[in-house]
Amino acid sequence: MQPPVIPFRISAGWQDSNVNEMLRVLLQGMQELLDDNLVGVYLRGSLALGDFDPATSDVDFLAATQIPVTDAALAALVDFHNRLAKFPNPYANELEGAYIDLEGLRRFQPGQPYPTLYRGEGLQVTRHQSNWVLERWTVREHGLTLLGPDPQQLIDPIPAERLRAAVSLRLRDWADWCSQVDDPAWQLPLSHKAYVIETMCRVLYTLANGEICSKPHAVAWALSTLPEPWRSLVERSQCWRTDTLTTPDDPLIAEVRRFLLWVTAQGA
């Protein structure tokens, strides 16, 4: 029996049959491989927050299991996701998610290992850091249920101050990257700079409001809130979101670095 069409809460009522197809195949594979160990499957990220953009968004999920995934099940899931990445669907290689057991899902503990999938990569066991506090909050407060109980039954409430603390910890990584001026990532196309700027808008929004919002919502908030010159930089960056060819020049890289340093100072 096929799962039902997912009732996306996407701006302007937009729906994508490719996303629905991808989720049906994903959920069916999970059910076959995990059987009774699969408790729930939830959408997070832009699909959950209601600002999915077919041009730039990925498909984020979280699978809750009764107990940790066994070695045998992990090997089967790795093979499944490798095959899934070759599926004839534009989102086949645009999945991000994790398999977390109920005990680990209930309350975040830093550094715990979980089978995790990142965009364009294979499934592998990864130690989760503070950003997964944010992911739990999104699933608990806004997650779309594909299978299982209401996620609020599985995840303890996460107070605003814990969100702010998690964001501040993540800013340390951004500050470290800012100091690595020779990192090749600084030479990535303009779309990457737009991603960085939008992520910083989300960080600032969380620090100010104690909750998480989508990138478009954070950008709109930043445009009405940030001082110059940062407001103008955010505004200009919106033209770069789909530019995967243009390499930024040195003055622009320096400008983005200054913005990053300013944001990290806000979270200190």
mmCIF file of C-alpha atoms in Angstrom:
data_model
loop_
_atom_site.group_PDB
_atom_site.id
_atom_site.type_symbol
_atom_site.label_atom_id
_atom_site.label_comp_id
_atom_site.label_asym_id
_atom_site.label_seq_id
_atom_site.Cartn_x
_atom_site.Cartn_y
_atom_site.Cartn_z
ATOM 1 C CA MET A 1 0.000 0.000 0.000
ATOM 2 C CA GLN A 2 1.461 3.362 -0.993
ATOM 3 C CA PRO A 3 1.699 6.148 1.582
ATOM 4 C CA PRO A 4 -0.671 9.057 0.913
ATOM 5 C CA VAL A 5 0.331 12.227 -0.874
ATOM 6 C CA ILE A 6 2.075 14.475 1.634
ATOM 7 C CA PRO A 7 0.053 17.612 2.515
ATOM 8 C CA PHE A 8 2.919 20.090 2.179
ATOM 9 C CA ARG A 9 2.559 23.468 3.847
ATOM 10 C CA ILE A 10 4.393 25.243 1.055
ATOM 11 C CA SER A 11 4.056 28.892 0.092
ATOM 12 C CA ALA A 12 1.411 29.660 -2.544
ATOM 13 C CA GLY A 13 0.108 26.087 -2.248
ATOM 14 C CA TRP A 14 2.942 24.826 -4.457
ATOM 15 C CA GLN A 15 3.329 21.063 -4.614
ATOM 16 C CA ASP A 16 5.864 18.946 -6.432
ATOM 17 C CA SER A 17 5.035 15.438 -7.599
ATOM 18 C CA ASN A 18 8.771 14.637 -7.682
ATOM 19 C CA VAL A 19 9.084 15.358 -3.957
ATOM 20 C CA ASN A 20 6.049 13.210 -3.209
ATOM 21 C CA GLU A 21 7.446 10.372 -5.318
ATOM 22 C CA MET A 22 10.807 10.625 -3.564
ATOM 23 C CA LEU A 23 9.174 10.498 -0.147
ATOM 24 C CA ARG A 24 7.031 7.504 -1.084
ATOM 25 C CA VAL A 25 10.099 5.539 -2.197
ATOM 26 C CA LEU A 26 12.070 6.648 0.864
ATOM 27 C CA LEU A 27 9.332 5.695 3.316
ATOM 28 C CA GLN A 28 8.658 2.363 1.655
ATOM 29 C CA GLY A 29 12.351 1.456 1.846
ATOM 30 C CA MET A 30 12.548 2.417 5.522
ATOM 31 C CA GLN A 31 9.502 0.316 6.363
ATOM 32 C CA GLU A 32 10.872 -2.731 4.545
ATOM 33 C CA LEU A 33 14.343 -2.494 6.103
ATOM 34 C CA LEU A 34 13.516 -1.422 9.654
ATOM 35 C CA ASP A 35 10.128 -3.122 10.081
ATOM 36 C CA ASP A 36 8.907 -2.834 13.695
ATOM 37 C CA ASN A 37 11.948 -0.787 14.741
ATOM 38 C CA LEU A 38 10.653 2.175 12.720
ATOM 39 C CA VAL A 39 8.548 4.368 15.023
ATOM 40 C CA GLY A 40 8.105 7.523 12.978
ATOM 41 C CA VAL A 41 9.304 9.514 9.976
ATOM 42 C CA TYR A 42 9.118 13.315 9.938
ATOM 43 C CA LEU A 43 9.923 16.102 7.514
ATOM 44 C CA ARG A 44 12.030 18.984 8.775
ATOM 45 C CA GLY A 45 13.826 21.926 7.138
ATOM 46 C CA SER A 46 12.092 24.042 4.516
ATOM 47 C CA LEU A 47 9.347 21.469 3.887
ATOM 48 C CA ALA A 48 8.318 21.679 7.538
ATOM 49 C CA LEU A 49 8.764 25.444 7.831
ATOM 50 C CA GLY A 50 6.696 26.113 4.715
ATOM 51 C CA ASP A 51 9.233 27.801 2.440
ATOM 52 C CA PHE A 52 10.379 24.964 0.202
ATOM 53 C CA ASP A 53 12.042 26.280 -2.969
ATOM 54 C CA PRO A 54 12.283 23.705 -5.791
ATOM 55 C CA ALA A 55 15.348 25.478 -7.190
ATOM 56 C CA THR A 56 17.493 25.413 -4.058
ATOM 57 C CA SER A 57 15.924 23.356 -1.253
ATOM 58 C CA ASP A 58 16.777 19.833 -0.244
ATOM 59 C CA VAL A 59 14.455 17.229 1.283
ATOM 60 C CA ASP A 60 15.101 16.911 5.023
ATOM 61 C CA PHE A 61 13.804 14.010 7.111
ATOM 62 C CA LEU A 62 14.238 12.448 10.527
ATOM 63 C CA ALA A 63 13.486 8.778 11.197
ATOM 64 C CA ALA A 64 12.761 7.718 14.782
ATOM 65 C CA THR A 65 13.609 4.128 15.722
ATOM 66 C CA GLN A 66 12.656 2.151 18.817
ATOM 67 C CA ILE A 67 16.258 1.135 19.490
ATOM 68 C CA PRO A 68 19.538 2.120 17.793
ATOM 69 C CA VAL A 69 19.948 0.793 14.260
ATOM 70 C CA THR A 70 21.836 -2.510 14.310
ATOM 71 C CA ASP A 71 24.983 -3.087 12.260
ATOM 72 C CA ALA A 72 23.060 -5.330 9.862
ATOM 73 C CA ALA A 73 20.280 -2.771 9.418
ATOM 74 C CA LEU A 74 22.859 -0.017 8.965
ATOM 75 C CA ALA A 75 24.555 -1.935 6.141
ATOM 76 C CA ALA A 76 21.177 -2.426 4.472
ATOM 77 C CA LEU A 77 20.306 1.276 4.861
ATOM 78 C CA VAL A 78 23.670 2.324 3.409
ATOM 79 C CA ASP A 79 23.010 0.157 0.360
ATOM 80 C CA PHE A 80 19.438 1.465 0.107
ATOM 81 C CA HIS A 81 20.518 5.117 0.154
ATOM 82 C CA ASN A 82 23.272 4.439 -2.381
ATOM 83 C CA ARG A 83 20.672 2.969 -4.721
ATOM 84 C CA LEU A 84 18.224 5.744 -3.908
ATOM 85 C CA ALA A 85 20.778 8.360 -4.998
ATOM 86 C CA LYS A 86 20.580 6.873 -8.514
ATOM 87 C CA PHE A 87 16.791 6.915 -8.629
ATOM 88 C CA PRO A 88 15.463 8.839 -11.685
ATOM 89 C CA ASN A 89 14.150 11.776 -9.686
ATOM 90 C CA PRO A 90 15.605 15.305 -9.388
ATOM 91 C CA TYR A 91 15.636 15.001 -5.583
ATOM 92 C CA ALA A 92 17.330 11.601 -5.479
ATOM 93 C CA ASN A 93 20.641 13.132 -4.418
ATOM 94 C CA GLU A 94 19.072 15.991 -2.450
ATOM 95 C CA LEU A 95 18.111 14.100 0.705
ATOM 96 C CA GLU A 96 19.351 14.927 4.201
ATOM 97 C CA GLY A 97 18.348 13.035 7.305
ATOM 98 C CA ALA A 98 19.195 10.882 10.283
ATOM 99 C CA TYR A 99 18.033 7.741 12.082
ATOM 100 C CA ILE A 100 17.762 8.432 15.819
ATOM 101 C CA ASP A 101 16.513 6.042 18.499
ATOM 102 C CA LEU A 102 13.801 7.147 20.921
ATOM 103 C CA GLU A 103 16.122 7.600 23.880
ATOM 104 C CA GLY A 104 18.497 9.761 21.854
ATOM 105 C CA LEU A 105 15.646 11.682 20.279
ATOM 106 C CA ARG A 106 13.943 12.557 23.552
ATOM 107 C CA ARG A 107 16.712 14.874 24.705
ATOM 108 C CA PHE A 108 19.846 15.839 22.778
ATOM 109 C CA GLN A 109 23.212 14.686 24.090
ATOM 110 C CA PRO A 110 26.185 16.132 22.184
ATOM 111 C CA GLY A 111 28.603 13.846 20.396
ATOM 112 C CA GLN A 112 26.322 10.814 20.102
ATOM 113 C CA PRO A 113 26.693 8.795 16.855
ATOM 114 C CA TYR A 114 23.730 8.284 14.530
ATOM 115 C CA PRO A 115 23.356 7.098 10.918
ATOM 116 C CA THR A 116 23.227 10.392 9.042
ATOM 117 C CA LEU A 117 22.798 11.412 5.413
ATOM 118 C CA TYR A 118 23.998 14.724 4.013
ATOM 119 C CA ARG A 119 23.166 16.178 0.620
ATOM 120 C CA GLY A 120 25.210 14.546 -2.133
ATOM 121 C CA GLU A 121 26.879 12.069 0.243
ATOM 122 C CA GLY A 122 26.322 8.511 1.391
ATOM 123 C CA LEU A 123 24.736 7.431 4.671
ATOM 124 C CA GLN A 124 27.312 7.091 7.430
ATOM 125 C CA VAL A 125 27.490 7.167 11.220
ATOM 126 C CA THR A 126 28.208 10.727 12.343
ATOM 127 C CA ARG A 127 28.528 12.278 15.793
ATOM 128 C CA HIS A 128 25.843 14.909 16.152
ATOM 129 C CA GLN A 129 26.767 18.354 17.397
ATOM 130 C CA SER A 130 24.749 21.339 18.603
ATOM 131 C CA ASN A 131 22.958 21.961 15.292
ATOM 132 C CA TRP A 132 20.883 18.858 16.018
ATOM 133 C CA VAL A 133 19.275 20.687 18.928
ATOM 134 C CA LEU A 134 17.879 23.006 16.261
ATOM 135 C CA GLU A 135 16.751 20.095 14.111
ATOM 136 C CA ARG A 136 14.903 18.522 17.035
ATOM 137 C CA TRP A 137 13.136 21.816 17.740
ATOM 138 C CA THR A 138 12.004 22.101 14.111
ATOM 139 C CA VAL A 139 10.665 18.542 14.080
ATOM 140 C CA ARG A 140 8.931 18.970 17.434
ATOM 141 C CA GLU A 141 7.330 22.322 16.674
ATOM 142 C CA HIS A 142 6.764 22.173 12.896
ATOM 143 C CA GLY A 143 7.600 18.677 11.638
ATOM 144 C CA LEU A 144 5.310 17.047 9.082
ATOM 145 C CA THR A 145 4.470 13.473 10.015
ATOM 146 C CA LEU A 146 4.840 10.844 7.291
ATOM 147 C CA LEU A 147 4.518 7.977 9.767
ATOM 148 C CA GLY A 148 4.092 7.620 13.512
ATOM 149 C CA PRO A 149 2.870 9.684 16.469
ATOM 150 C CA ASP A 150 2.937 13.437 16.911
ATOM 151 C CA PRO A 151 6.643 14.341 17.290
ATOM 152 C CA GLN A 152 5.828 16.295 20.458
ATOM 153 C CA GLN A 153 5.262 12.906 22.086
ATOM 154 C CA LEU A 154 8.835 11.878 21.249
ATOM 155 C CA ILE A 155 10.888 15.039 21.831
ATOM 156 C CA ASP A 156 11.014 17.012 25.081
ATOM 157 C CA PRO A 157 10.326 20.763 24.896
ATOM 158 C CA ILE A 158 13.410 22.785 23.983
ATOM 159 C CA PRO A 159 13.547 26.207 25.673
ATOM 160 C CA ALA A 160 14.549 29.342 23.808
ATOM 161 C CA GLU A 161 17.755 29.722 25.780
ATOM 162 C CA ARG A 162 18.911 26.274 24.690
ATOM 163 C CA LEU A 163 18.322 27.238 21.066
ATOM 164 C CA ARG A 164 20.329 30.428 21.547
ATOM 165 C CA ALA A 165 23.138 28.472 23.212
ATOM 166 C CA ALA A 166 23.230 25.947 20.352
ATOM 167 C CA VAL A 167 23.398 28.738 17.775
ATOM 168 C CA SER A 168 26.211 30.447 19.680
ATOM 169 C CA LEU A 169 28.192 27.198 19.707
ATOM 170 C CA ARG A 170 27.747 26.797 15.958
ATOM 171 C CA LEU A 171 28.978 30.350 15.438
ATOM 172 C CA ARG A 172 32.385 29.259 16.731
ATOM 173 C CA ASP A 173 32.721 27.002 13.694
ATOM 174 C CA TRP A 174 31.787 29.885 11.403
ATOM 175 C CA ALA A 175 34.331 32.121 13.125
ATOM 176 C CA ASP A 176 37.017 29.469 12.606
ATOM 177 C CA TRP A 177 36.129 29.278 8.912
ATOM 178 C CA CYS A 178 36.286 33.049 8.679
ATOM 179 C CA SER A 179 39.919 32.947 9.786
ATOM 180 C CA GLN A 180 40.818 30.395 7.088
ATOM 181 C CA VAL A 181 41.210 32.878 4.247
ATOM 182 C CA ASP A 182 42.865 30.283 1.997
ATOM 183 C CA ASP A 183 40.010 27.778 2.278
ATOM 184 C CA PRO A 184 38.845 26.910 -1.284
ATOM 185 C CA ALA A 185 35.233 27.307 -0.141
ATOM 186 C CA TRP A 186 35.693 31.082 -0.288
ATOM 187 C CA GLN A 187 36.074 30.698 -4.062
ATOM 188 C CA LEU A 188 32.806 28.810 -4.507
ATOM 189 C CA PRO A 189 30.153 30.460 -6.721
ATOM 190 C CA LEU A 190 27.869 33.251 -5.607
ATOM 191 C CA SER A 191 25.125 30.807 -4.650
ATOM 192 C CA HIS A 192 27.329 29.628 -1.782
ATOM 193 C CA LYS A 193 27.767 33.216 -0.548
ATOM 194 C CA ALA A 194 23.985 33.645 -0.617
ATOM 195 C CA TYR A 195 23.681 30.458 1.454
ATOM 196 C CA VAL A 196 26.192 31.788 4.004
ATOM 197 C CA ILE A 197 24.419 35.135 4.305
ATOM 198 C CA GLU A 198 20.975 33.549 4.633
ATOM 199 C CA THR A 199 22.298 31.173 7.289
ATOM 200 C CA MET A 200 23.631 34.133 9.242
ATOM 201 C CA CYS A 201 20.210 35.782 8.985
ATOM 202 C CA ARG A 202 18.690 32.674 10.525
ATOM 203 C CA VAL A 203 21.296 32.750 13.294
ATOM 204 C CA LEU A 204 20.519 36.371 14.106
ATOM 205 C CA TYR A 205 16.782 35.655 14.066
ATOM 206 C CA THR A 206 17.198 32.822 16.577
ATOM 207 C CA LEU A 207 19.395 34.930 18.848
ATOM 208 C CA ALA A 208 16.809 37.712 18.785
ATOM 209 C CA ASN A 209 13.613 35.672 18.989
ATOM 210 C CA GLY A 210 14.502 32.334 20.590
ATOM 211 C CA GLU A 211 13.010 30.270 17.791
ATOM 212 C CA ILE A 212 13.885 28.999 14.324
ATOM 213 C CA CYS A 213 12.484 30.145 11.009
ATOM 214 C CA SER A 214 13.105 29.400 7.347
ATOM 215 C CA LYS A 215 15.745 31.218 5.323
ATOM 216 C CA PRO A 216 13.206 33.348 3.388
ATOM 217 C CA HIS A 217 11.528 34.401 6.623
ATOM 218 C CA ALA A 218 14.889 35.218 8.207
ATOM 219 C CA VAL A 219 15.918 37.268 5.182
ATOM 220 C CA ALA A 220 12.691 39.267 5.303
ATOM 221 C CA TRP A 221 13.243 39.879 9.021
ATOM 222 C CA ALA A 222 16.872 40.915 8.399
ATOM 223 C CA LEU A 223 15.879 43.374 5.676
ATOM 224 C CA SER A 224 13.590 45.131 8.135
ATOM 225 C CA THR A 225 15.931 44.912 11.123
ATOM 226 C CA LEU A 226 19.660 44.940 10.316
ATOM 227 C CA PRO A 227 21.698 48.138 10.171
ATOM 228 C CA GLU A 228 23.720 49.183 7.167
ATOM 229 C CA PRO A 229 25.857 48.022 5.490
ATOM 230 C CA TRP A 230 24.505 44.554 6.311
ATOM 231 C CA ARG A 231 20.948 45.192 5.175
ATOM 232 C CA SER A 232 22.192 46.105 1.687
ATOM 233 C CA LEU A 233 24.448 43.046 1.576
ATOM 234 C CA VAL A 234 21.524 40.767 2.438
ATOM 235 C CA GLU A 235 19.396 42.466 -0.216
ATOM 236 C CA ARG A 236 22.069 42.027 -2.912
ATOM 237 C CA SER A 237 22.640 38.394 -1.986
ATOM 238 C CA GLN A 238 19.117 37.470 -3.045
ATOM 239 C CA CYS A 239 20.204 37.811 -6.681
ATOM 240 C CA TRP A 240 22.927 35.200 -6.151
ATOM 241 C CA ARG A 241 20.825 32.304 -4.849
ATOM 242 C CA THR A 242 20.795 30.321 -8.113
ATOM 243 C CA ASP A 243 24.104 31.589 -9.550
ATOM 244 C CA THR A 244 26.261 28.461 -9.603
ATOM 245 C CA LEU A 245 28.779 29.804 -12.146
ATOM 246 C CA THR A 246 30.069 33.219 -11.033
ATOM 247 C CA THR A 247 33.119 33.234 -8.768
ATOM 248 C CA PRO A 248 33.025 36.103 -6.239
ATOM 249 C CA ASP A 249 35.745 38.751 -6.443
ATOM 250 C CA ASP A 250 38.064 39.564 -3.543
ATOM 251 C CA PRO A 251 36.175 42.679 -2.343
ATOM 252 C CA LEU A 252 32.943 40.690 -2.096
ATOM 253 C CA ILE A 253 34.650 37.856 -0.208
ATOM 254 C CA ALA A 254 36.062 40.415 2.219
ATOM 255 C CA GLU A 255 32.595 41.929 2.650
ATOM 256 C CA VAL A 256 31.023 38.560 3.425
ATOM 257 C CA ARG A 257 33.839 37.814 5.899
ATOM 258 C CA ARG A 258 33.194 41.095 7.706
ATOM 259 C CA PHE A 259 29.503 40.246 7.939
ATOM 260 C CA LEU A 260 30.342 36.831 9.381
ATOM 261 C CA LEU A 261 32.615 38.382 11.979
ATOM 262 C CA TRP A 262 29.917 40.891 12.912
ATOM 263 C CA VAL A 263 27.341 38.112 13.323
ATOM 264 C CA THR A 264 29.671 35.982 15.444
ATOM 265 C CA ALA A 265 30.226 38.966 17.713
ATOM 266 C CA GLN A 266 26.450 39.160 18.296
ATOM 267 C CA GLY A 267 26.432 35.585 19.562
ATOM 268 C CA ALA A 268 29.457 35.926 21.838
#
